[in-house]
Short mmCIF file of C-alpha atoms and ligand atoms in Angstrom, two decimals:
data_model
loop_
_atom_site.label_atom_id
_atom_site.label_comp_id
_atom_site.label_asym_id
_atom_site.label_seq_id
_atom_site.Cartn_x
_atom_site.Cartn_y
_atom_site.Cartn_z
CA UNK A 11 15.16 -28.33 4.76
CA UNK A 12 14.04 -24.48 4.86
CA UNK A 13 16.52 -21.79 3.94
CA UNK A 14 18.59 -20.22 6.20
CA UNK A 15 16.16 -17.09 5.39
CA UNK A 16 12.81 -17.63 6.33
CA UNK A 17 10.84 -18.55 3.14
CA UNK A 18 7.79 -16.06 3.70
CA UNK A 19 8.45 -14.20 0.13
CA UNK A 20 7.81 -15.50 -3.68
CA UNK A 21 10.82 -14.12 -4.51
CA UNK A 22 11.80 -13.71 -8.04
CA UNK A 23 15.25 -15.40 -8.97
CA UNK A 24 17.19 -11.92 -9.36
CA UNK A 25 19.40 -9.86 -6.94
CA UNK A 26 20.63 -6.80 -7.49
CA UNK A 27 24.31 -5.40 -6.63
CA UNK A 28 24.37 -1.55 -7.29
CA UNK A 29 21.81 0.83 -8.69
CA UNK A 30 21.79 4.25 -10.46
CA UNK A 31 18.62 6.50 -10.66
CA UNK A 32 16.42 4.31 -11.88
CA UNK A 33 18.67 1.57 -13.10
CA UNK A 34 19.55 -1.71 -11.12
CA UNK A 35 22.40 -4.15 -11.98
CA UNK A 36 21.92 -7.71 -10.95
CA UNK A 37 24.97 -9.44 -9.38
CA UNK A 38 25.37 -11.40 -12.64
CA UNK A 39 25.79 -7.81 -14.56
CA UNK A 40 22.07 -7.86 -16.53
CA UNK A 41 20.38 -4.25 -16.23
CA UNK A 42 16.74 -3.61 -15.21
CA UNK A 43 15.02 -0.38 -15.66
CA UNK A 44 13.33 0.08 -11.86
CA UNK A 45 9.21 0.72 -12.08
CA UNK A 46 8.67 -0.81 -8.86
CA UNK A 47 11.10 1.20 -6.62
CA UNK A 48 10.72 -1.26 -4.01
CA UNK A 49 7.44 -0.90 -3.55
CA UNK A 50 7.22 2.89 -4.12
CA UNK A 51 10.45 3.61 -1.03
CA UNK A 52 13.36 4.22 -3.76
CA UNK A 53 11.64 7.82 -4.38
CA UNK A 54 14.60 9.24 -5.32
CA UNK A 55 16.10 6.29 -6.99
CA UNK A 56 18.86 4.54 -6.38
CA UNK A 57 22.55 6.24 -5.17
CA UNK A 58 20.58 9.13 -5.23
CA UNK A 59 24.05 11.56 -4.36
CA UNK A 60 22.86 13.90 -2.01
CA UNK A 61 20.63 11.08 -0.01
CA UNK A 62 24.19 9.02 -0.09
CA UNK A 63 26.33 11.82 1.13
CA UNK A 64 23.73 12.49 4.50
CA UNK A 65 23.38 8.88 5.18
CA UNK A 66 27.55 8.12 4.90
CA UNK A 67 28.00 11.54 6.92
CA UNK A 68 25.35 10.97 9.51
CA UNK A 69 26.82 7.41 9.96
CA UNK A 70 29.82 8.69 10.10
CA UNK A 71 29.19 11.20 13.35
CA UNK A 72 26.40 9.79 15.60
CA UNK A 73 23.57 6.79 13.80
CA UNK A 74 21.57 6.21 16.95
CA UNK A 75 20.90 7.69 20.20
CA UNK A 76 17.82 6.35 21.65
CA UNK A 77 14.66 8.28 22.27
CA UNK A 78 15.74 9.32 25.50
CA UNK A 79 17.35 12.25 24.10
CA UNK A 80 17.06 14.98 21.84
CA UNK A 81 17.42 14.34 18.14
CA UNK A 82 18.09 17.34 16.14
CA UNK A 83 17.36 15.99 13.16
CA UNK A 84 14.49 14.55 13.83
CA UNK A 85 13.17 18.03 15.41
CA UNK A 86 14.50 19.45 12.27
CA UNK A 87 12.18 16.86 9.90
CA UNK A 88 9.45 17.54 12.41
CA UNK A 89 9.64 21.10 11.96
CA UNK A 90 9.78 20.72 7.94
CA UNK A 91 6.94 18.37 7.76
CA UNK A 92 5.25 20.52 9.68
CA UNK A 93 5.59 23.34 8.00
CA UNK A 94 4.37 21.33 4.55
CA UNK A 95 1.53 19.75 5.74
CA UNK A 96 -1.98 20.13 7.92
CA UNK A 97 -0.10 18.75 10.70
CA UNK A 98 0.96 20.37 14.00
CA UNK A 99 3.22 17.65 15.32
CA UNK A 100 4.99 14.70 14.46
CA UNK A 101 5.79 11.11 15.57
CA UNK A 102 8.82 8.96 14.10
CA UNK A 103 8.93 5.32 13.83
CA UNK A 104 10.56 2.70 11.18
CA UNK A 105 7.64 1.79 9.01
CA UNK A 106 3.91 1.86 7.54
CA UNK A 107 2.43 -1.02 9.57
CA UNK A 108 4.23 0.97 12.85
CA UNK A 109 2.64 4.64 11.38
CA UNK A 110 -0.15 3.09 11.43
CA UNK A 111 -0.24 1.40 14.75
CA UNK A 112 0.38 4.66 16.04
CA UNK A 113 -2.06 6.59 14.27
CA UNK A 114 -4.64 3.89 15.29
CA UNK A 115 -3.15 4.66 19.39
CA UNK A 116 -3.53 8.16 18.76
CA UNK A 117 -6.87 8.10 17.89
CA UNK A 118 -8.79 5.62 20.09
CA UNK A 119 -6.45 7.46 23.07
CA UNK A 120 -7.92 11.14 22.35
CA UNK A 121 -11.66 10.12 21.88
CA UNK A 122 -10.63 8.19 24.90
CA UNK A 123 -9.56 11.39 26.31
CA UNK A 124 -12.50 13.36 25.40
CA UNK A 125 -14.74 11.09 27.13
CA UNK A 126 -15.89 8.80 25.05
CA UNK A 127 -13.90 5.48 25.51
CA UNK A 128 -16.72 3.41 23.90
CA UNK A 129 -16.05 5.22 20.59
CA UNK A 130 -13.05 3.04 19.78
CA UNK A 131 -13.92 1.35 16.39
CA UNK A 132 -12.36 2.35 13.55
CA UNK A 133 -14.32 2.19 9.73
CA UNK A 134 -11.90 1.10 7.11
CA UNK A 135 -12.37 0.15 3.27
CA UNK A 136 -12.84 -3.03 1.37
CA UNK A 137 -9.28 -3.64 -0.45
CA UNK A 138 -7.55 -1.90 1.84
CA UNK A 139 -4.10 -1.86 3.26
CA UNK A 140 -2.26 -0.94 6.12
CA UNK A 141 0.06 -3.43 6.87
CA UNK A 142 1.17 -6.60 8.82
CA UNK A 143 1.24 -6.04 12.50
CA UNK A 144 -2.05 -7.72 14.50
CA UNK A 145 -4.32 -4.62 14.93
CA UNK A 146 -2.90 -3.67 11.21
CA UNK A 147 -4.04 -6.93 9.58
CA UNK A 148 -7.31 -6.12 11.15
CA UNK A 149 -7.55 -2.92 9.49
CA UNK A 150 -6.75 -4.01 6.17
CA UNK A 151 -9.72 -6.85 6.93
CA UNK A 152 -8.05 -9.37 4.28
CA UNK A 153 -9.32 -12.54 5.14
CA UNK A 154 -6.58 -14.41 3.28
CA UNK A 155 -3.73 -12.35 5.61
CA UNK A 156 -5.78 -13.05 8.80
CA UNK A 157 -6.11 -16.71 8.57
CA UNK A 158 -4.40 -18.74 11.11
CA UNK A 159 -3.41 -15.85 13.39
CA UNK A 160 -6.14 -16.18 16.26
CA UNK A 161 -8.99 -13.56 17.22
CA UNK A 162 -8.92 -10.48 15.04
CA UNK A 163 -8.25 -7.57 16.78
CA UNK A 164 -11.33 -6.03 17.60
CA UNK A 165 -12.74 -2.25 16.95
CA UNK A 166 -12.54 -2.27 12.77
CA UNK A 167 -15.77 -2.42 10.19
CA UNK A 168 -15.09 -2.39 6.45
CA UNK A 169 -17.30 -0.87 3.82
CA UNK A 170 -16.87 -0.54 0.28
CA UNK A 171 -14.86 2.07 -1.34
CA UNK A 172 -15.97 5.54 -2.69
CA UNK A 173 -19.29 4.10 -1.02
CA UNK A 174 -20.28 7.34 1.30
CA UNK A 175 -23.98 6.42 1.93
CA UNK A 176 -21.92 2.67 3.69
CA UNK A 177 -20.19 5.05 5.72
CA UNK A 178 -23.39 7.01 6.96
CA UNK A 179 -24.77 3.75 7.40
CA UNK A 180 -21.47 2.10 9.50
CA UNK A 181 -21.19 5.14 11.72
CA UNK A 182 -22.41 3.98 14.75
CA UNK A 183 -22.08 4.78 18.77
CA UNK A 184 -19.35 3.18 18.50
CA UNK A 185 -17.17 5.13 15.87
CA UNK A 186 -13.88 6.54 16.63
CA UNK A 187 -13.03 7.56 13.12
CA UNK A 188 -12.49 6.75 9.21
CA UNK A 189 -9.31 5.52 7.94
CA UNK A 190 -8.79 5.85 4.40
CA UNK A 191 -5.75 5.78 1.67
CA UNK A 192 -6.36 8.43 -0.87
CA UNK A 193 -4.75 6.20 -3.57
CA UNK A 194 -5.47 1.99 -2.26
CA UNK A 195 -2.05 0.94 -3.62
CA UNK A 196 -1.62 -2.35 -2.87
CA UNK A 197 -5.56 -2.97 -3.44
CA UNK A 198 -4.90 -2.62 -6.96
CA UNK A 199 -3.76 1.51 -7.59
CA UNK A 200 -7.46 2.59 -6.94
CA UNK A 201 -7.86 6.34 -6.38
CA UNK A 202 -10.61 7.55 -3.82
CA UNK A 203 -12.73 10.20 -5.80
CA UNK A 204 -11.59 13.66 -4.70
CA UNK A 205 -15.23 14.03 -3.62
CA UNK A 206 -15.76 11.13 -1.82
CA UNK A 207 -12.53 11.98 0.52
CA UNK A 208 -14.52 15.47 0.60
CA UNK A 209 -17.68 14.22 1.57
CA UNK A 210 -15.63 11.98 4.66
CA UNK A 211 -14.23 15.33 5.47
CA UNK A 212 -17.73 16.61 6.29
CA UNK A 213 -18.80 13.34 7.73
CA UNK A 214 -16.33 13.06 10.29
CA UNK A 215 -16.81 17.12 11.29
CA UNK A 216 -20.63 16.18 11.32
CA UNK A 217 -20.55 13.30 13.77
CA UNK A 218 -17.14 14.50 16.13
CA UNK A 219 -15.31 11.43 14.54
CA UNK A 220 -12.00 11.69 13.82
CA UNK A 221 -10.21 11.36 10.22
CA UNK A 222 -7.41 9.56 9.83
CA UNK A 223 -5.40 9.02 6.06
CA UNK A 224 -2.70 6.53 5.33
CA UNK A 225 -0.32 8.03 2.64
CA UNK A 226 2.47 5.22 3.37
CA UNK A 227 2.17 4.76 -0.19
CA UNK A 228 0.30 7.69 -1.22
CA UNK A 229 2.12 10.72 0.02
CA UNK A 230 5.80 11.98 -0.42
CA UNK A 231 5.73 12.81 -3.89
CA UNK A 232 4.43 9.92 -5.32
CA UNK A 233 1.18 11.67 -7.03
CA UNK A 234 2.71 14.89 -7.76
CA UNK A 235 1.92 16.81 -4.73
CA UNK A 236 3.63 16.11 -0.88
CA UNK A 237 0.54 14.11 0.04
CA UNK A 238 -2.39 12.94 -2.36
CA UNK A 239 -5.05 14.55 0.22
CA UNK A 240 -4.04 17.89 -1.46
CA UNK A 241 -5.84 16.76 -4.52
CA UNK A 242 -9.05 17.00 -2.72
CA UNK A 243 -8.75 20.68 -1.07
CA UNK A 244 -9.32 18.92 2.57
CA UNK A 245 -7.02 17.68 5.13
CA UNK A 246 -7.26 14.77 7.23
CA UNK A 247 -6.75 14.92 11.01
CA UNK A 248 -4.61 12.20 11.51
CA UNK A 249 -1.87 10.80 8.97
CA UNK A 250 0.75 7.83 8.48
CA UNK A 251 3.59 7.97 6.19
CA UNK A 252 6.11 5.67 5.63
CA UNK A 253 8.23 4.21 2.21
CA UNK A 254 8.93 7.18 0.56
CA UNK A 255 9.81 9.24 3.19
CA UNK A 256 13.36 7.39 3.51
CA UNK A 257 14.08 7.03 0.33
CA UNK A 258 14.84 3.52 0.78
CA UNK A 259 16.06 4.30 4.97
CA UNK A 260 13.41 2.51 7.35
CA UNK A 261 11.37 5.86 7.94
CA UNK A 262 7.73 6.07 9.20
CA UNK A 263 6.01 8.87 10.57
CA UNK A 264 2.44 9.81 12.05
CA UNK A 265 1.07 13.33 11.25
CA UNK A 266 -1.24 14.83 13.19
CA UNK A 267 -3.18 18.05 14.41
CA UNK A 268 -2.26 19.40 18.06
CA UNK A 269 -5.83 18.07 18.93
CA UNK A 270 -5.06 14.77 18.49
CA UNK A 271 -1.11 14.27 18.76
CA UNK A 272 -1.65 16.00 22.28
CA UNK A 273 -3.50 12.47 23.32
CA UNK A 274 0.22 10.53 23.43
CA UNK A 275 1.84 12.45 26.41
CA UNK A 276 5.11 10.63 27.55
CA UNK A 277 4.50 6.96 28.68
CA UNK A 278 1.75 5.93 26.05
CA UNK A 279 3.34 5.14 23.19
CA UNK A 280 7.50 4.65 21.95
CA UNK A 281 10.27 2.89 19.88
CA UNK A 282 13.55 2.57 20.55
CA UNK A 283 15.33 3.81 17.18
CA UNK A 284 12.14 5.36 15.48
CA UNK A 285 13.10 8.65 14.25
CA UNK A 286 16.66 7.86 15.40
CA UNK A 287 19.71 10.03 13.78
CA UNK A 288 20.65 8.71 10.86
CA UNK A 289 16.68 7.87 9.75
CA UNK A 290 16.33 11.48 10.46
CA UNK A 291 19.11 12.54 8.40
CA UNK A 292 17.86 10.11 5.42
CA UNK A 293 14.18 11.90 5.61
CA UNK A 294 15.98 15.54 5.67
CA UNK A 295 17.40 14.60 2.72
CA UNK A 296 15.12 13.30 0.69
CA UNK A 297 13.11 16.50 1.43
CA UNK A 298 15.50 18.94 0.51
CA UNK A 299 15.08 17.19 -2.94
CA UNK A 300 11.48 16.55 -3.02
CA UNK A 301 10.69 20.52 -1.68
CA UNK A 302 13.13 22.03 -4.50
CA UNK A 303 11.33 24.27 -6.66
CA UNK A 304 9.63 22.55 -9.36
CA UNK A 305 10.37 18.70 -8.07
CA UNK A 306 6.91 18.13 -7.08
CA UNK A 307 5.43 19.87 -10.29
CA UNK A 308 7.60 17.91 -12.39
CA UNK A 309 6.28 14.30 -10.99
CA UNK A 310 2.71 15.75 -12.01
CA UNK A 311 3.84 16.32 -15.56
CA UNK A 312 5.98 12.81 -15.65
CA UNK A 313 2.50 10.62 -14.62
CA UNK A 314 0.60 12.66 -16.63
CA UNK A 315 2.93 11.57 -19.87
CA UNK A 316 3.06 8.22 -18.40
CA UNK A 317 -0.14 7.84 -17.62
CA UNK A 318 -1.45 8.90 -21.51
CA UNK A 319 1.39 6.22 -23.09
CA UNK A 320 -0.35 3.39 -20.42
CA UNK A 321 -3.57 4.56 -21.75
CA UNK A 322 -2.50 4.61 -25.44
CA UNK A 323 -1.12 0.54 -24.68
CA UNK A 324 -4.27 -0.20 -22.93
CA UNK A 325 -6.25 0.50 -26.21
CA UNK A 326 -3.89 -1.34 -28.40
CA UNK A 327 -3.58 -4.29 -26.66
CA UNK A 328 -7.63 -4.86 -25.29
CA UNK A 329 -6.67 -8.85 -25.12
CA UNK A 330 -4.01 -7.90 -22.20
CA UNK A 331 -5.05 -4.71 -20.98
CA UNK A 332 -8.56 -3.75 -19.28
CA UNK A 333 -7.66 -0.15 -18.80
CA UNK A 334 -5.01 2.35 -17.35
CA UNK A 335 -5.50 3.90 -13.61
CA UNK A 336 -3.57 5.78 -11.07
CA UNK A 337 -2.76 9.42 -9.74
CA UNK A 338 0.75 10.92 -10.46
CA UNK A 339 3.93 8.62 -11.03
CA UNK A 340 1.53 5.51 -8.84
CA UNK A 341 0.17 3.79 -11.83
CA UNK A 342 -1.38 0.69 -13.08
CA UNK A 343 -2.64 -1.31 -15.83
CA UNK A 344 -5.45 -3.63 -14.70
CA UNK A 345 -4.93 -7.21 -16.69
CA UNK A 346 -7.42 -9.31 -18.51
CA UNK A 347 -5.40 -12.39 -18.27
CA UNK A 348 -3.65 -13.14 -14.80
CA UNK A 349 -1.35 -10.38 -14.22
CA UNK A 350 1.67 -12.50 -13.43
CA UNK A 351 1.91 -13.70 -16.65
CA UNK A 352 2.32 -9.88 -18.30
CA UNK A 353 4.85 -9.32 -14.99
CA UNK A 354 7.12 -11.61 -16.46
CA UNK A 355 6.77 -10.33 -20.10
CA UNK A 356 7.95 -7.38 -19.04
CA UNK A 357 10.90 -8.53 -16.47
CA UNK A 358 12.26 -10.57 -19.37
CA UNK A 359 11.94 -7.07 -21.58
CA UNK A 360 14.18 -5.56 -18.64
CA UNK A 361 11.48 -3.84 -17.35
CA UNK A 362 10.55 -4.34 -13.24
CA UNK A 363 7.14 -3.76 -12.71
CA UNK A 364 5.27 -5.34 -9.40
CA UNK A 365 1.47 -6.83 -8.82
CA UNK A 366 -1.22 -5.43 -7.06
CA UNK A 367 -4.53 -6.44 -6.37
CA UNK A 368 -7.49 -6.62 -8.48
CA UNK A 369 -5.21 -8.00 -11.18
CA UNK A 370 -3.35 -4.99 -11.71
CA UNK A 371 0.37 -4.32 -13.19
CA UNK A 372 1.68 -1.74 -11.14
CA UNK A 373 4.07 1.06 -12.02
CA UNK A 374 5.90 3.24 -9.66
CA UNK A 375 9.07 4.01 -11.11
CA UNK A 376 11.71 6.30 -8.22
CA UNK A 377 10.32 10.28 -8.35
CA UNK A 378 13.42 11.28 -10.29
CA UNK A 379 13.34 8.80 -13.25
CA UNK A 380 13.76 10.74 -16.65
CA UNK A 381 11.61 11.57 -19.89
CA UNK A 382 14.14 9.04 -21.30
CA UNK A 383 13.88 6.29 -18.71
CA UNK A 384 10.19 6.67 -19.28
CA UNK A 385 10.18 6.36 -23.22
CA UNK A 386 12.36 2.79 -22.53
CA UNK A 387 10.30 1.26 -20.22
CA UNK A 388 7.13 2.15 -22.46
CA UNK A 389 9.26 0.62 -25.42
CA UNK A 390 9.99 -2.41 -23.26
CA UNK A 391 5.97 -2.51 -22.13
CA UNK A 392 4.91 -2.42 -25.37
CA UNK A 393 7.50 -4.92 -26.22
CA UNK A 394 5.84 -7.41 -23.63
CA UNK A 395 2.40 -6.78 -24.26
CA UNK A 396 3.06 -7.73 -28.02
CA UNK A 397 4.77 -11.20 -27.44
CA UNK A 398 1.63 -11.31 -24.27
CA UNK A 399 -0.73 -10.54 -26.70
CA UNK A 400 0.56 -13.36 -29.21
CA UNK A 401 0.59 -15.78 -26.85
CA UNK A 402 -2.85 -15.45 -26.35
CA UNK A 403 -4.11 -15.30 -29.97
CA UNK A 404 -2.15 -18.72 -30.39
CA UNK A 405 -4.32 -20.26 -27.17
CA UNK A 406 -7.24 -18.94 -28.43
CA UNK A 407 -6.68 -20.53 -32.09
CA UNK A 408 -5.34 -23.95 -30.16
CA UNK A 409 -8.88 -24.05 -28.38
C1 LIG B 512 3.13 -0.66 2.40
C2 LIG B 512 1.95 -0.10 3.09
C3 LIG B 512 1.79 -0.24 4.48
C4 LIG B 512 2.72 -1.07 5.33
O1 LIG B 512 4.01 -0.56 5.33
P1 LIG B 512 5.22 -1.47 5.89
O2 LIG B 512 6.40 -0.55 5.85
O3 LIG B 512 5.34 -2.64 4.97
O4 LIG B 512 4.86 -1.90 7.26
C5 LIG B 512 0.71 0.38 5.06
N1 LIG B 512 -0.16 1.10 4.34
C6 LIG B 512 -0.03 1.26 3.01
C7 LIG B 512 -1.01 2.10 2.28
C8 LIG B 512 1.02 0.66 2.35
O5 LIG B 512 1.13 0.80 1.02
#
């Protein structure tokens, strides 16, 4: 008989009662050292205090108004991204696959608007992700994730990644824009060369297209700087963001220039409690953290030491370990033998550290873990790449 909760995960036999920084206890009292952060959303951790205290206050007063009113704090997060970013205006909703919708609305409405309603089609990137809604799935172009769900939604072409001259070639008359992430995270932690998001930069100003980024796993921190774009010295025109943002709150948001965000006037687009209150309150909070002098600078210097001790493993463990890859504290470790296998190594070290594609161990411990939470969970990494490693000397002499 299926469980009373739908069984659409693999979940692993663990659940968790309280957390601290980057700490979780399971309900059975064993302790875990976080470097999955829920997929990259527990940015600052867990029972982060000053992310607790504006979620229990906000509660507290008012959680949810509906979109039919003013939010404050939403005008106030609006105002601070803003103010942060290449954007001129914002748009709130509860998560990446919803950012993204949007974005995708926002675009195909304002070439729309310009005149050109045949330019709808959007070029997106093998190994891609952007999420699980319909149009979504079709973005990401996973045939594995599309199976079984009817006609794809029309309007997206893949080309490889860090490929420009299949992007000259896929531009078409057709072509509303180029969505790209500057990090593919769940594709398997691949970083777009800073010159390659450069040279779509000049491609989209060349041909009028529009360029549209999703840092839903990217952005807020997670590579040392607000959003990964600023790596690259360019700005998109278009933006989603989403897991980070809340901290662990159901937060998504679309960026955009006044250009483009002008194109959903009232009536084209909505959600009931996107952007509602207490989300609001969650985002302003993790902010106020995230823009304190130094935070941002500190995350560089964090996946730069992480990043040389994943790099140092890599080498001594060649049987496990391919190589190291990543941007900031959104790391990885692609695997020579099936990844799942070193996943567990390390859960049964105490370490959590999720999958991504391509084979690849991912690390993406919360924003604000420590120098000394770090120098554990590379003890317990090495740790599990040892007893990995072992394991497959003793197949290799059984064969
Ligand atoms: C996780 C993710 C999404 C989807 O976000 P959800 O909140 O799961 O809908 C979209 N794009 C990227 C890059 C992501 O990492």
């Amino acid at each position: 008989m299926i469980s009373a909760l739908l069984p659409n995960y693999a979940r692993a036999d663990l659940a968790f009662e309280r957390g601290e920084g980057s700490w979780l206890w399971t309900v059975d009292g064993r302790r875990f050292l976080d470097f999955g952060s829920g997929i990259a959303t527990a940015s600052l951790g867990h029972g982060h205090p000053h992310l607790v205290k504006a979620i229990a206050e906000q509660a507290a007063k008012v959680m949810h108004t509906s979109n039919l009113y003013r939010i404050p704090q939403a005008e106030k997060l609006a105002q601070r991204l803003v103010d942060a970013t290449f954007a001129d205006s914002v748009f709130f909703c509860n998560s990446g696959a919803e950012a993204n919708e949007g974005m995708i609305k926002m675009m195909r409405r304002a070439m729309s608007d310009a005149g050109k309603p045949e330019r709808f089609r959007l070029i997106c990137f093998e190994g891609a992700f952007h999420g699980r809604t319909l149009a979504t799935l079709a973005a990401t172009g996973n045939s594995h994730y599309l199976e079984g769900f009817g006609p794809v939604v029309d309007g997206f072409d893949h080309v490889p990644f860090n490929n420009m001259n299949a992007v000259r070639n896929a531009i078409g008359s057709g072509t509303c824009g180029i969505i790209v992430e500057p990090v593919q995270g769940e594709g398997g932690v691949r970083p777009a060369d800073m010159q390659f998001l450069r040279d779509l930069r000049a491609v989209c100003d060349e041909y009028d297209i529009i360029f549209g980024m999703d840092e839903v796993q990217s952005g807020m921190g997670r590579t040392g700087k607000l959003f990964a774009h600023e790596w690259s010295g360019i700005a998109p025109d278009v933006m989603s963001s989403a897991k980070g943002i809340g901290g662990g709150f159901p937060l998504g948001a679309v960026l955009a220039k006044e250009k483009f965000a002008k194109a959903l006037v009232p009536g084209t687009h909505g959600t009931t409690y996107g952007g509602n209150p207490l989300a609001c309150s969650a985002g302003n909070a993790v902010l106020d953290v995230m823009l304190a002098p130094g935070f941002l600078e500190d995350v560089e210097r964090k996946g730069r030491k992480l990043r040389g001790e994943l790099d140092k493993i890599a080498r001594e463990f060649p049987t496990v370990f391919v190589d190291a890859r990543g941007l900031g504290l959104l790391l990885g470790l692609k695997a020579a033998i099936p990844v799942g296998q070193v996943q567990g190594a390390c859960v049964a070290e105490g370490l959590m550290a999720i999958t991504a594609g391509d084979n690849v161990l991912r690390l993406a411990p919360p924003l604000t873990v420590t120098d000394g939470d770090i120098d554990q969970a590379v003890a317990m990494l090495r740790a599990a790449s040892t007893k990995v490693a072992a394991a497959v000397a003793n197949q290799a002499a059984a064969q």
